[in-house]
């Protein structure tokens, strides 16, 4: 059998540094030994496929998963997932999770003194179409404090996961909002060394995605590899 080609290494500066001391938990988490390259085998490039039913219409509309609508500013987030050559990544499972409009996650570890919303649990999933496009309807997540340093606040953000063909190919990142004053102070955002790469994590306000009288629209296109890659968490 011919050796498998595997995946291209991320372009320099497009991934967060393992060690970025302003992001305090990276000090404990960063590997202290050089990384070991694991050769790609069939297990890394094949895997289960997901049944289309796990992403029902309700799953991509986070504003309609409960009895009533959640509080907050409705937004539509849409974009394309492409590879390094601009080819669409079709039928890939995208999952998102986020805080509610008050900046609170529905999670036992989140003890931020802000209200939970009984009509919002903050998780959604969707498959890309034949052109690599996806769309979510949700509410704009609030900023929240975190214990990294005194007066640390995370900017508004949505967490994204892209599954690809196998569990080993799953990529995770965060989408931010344009003009957020907290971006300048966020060590997670700044752990990506290359400024251009970092800025690819910021969605673009897009009137074509905005739904008149209903929801503001943001475009978040994702490039999986190459020099124009969207930064992904390690
Ligand atoms: Fe978060």
PDB file of C-alpha atoms and ligand atoms in Angstrom, residues 97 99 105 144 154 157 159 174, ligand 1:
ATOM      1  CA  UNK A  97     -21.480  26.685  21.460  1.00  0.00           C
ATOM      2  CA  UNK A  99     -22.733  32.086  26.156  1.00  0.00           C
ATOM      3  CA  UNK A 105     -22.955  29.463  29.758  1.00  0.00           C
ATOM      4  CA  UNK A 144     -18.002  37.415  30.419  1.00  0.00           C
ATOM      5  CA  UNK A 154     -13.587  37.577  27.164  1.00  0.00           C
ATOM      6  CA  UNK A 157     -17.348  35.057  20.763  1.00  0.00           C
ATOM      7  CA  UNK A 159     -16.923  28.572  19.627  1.00  0.00           C
ATOM      8  CA  UNK A 174     -13.582  30.923  18.037  1.00  0.00           C
TER       9      UNK A 174
HETATM   10 FE1  LIG B   1     -16.227  30.923  25.562  1.00  0.00          FE
END
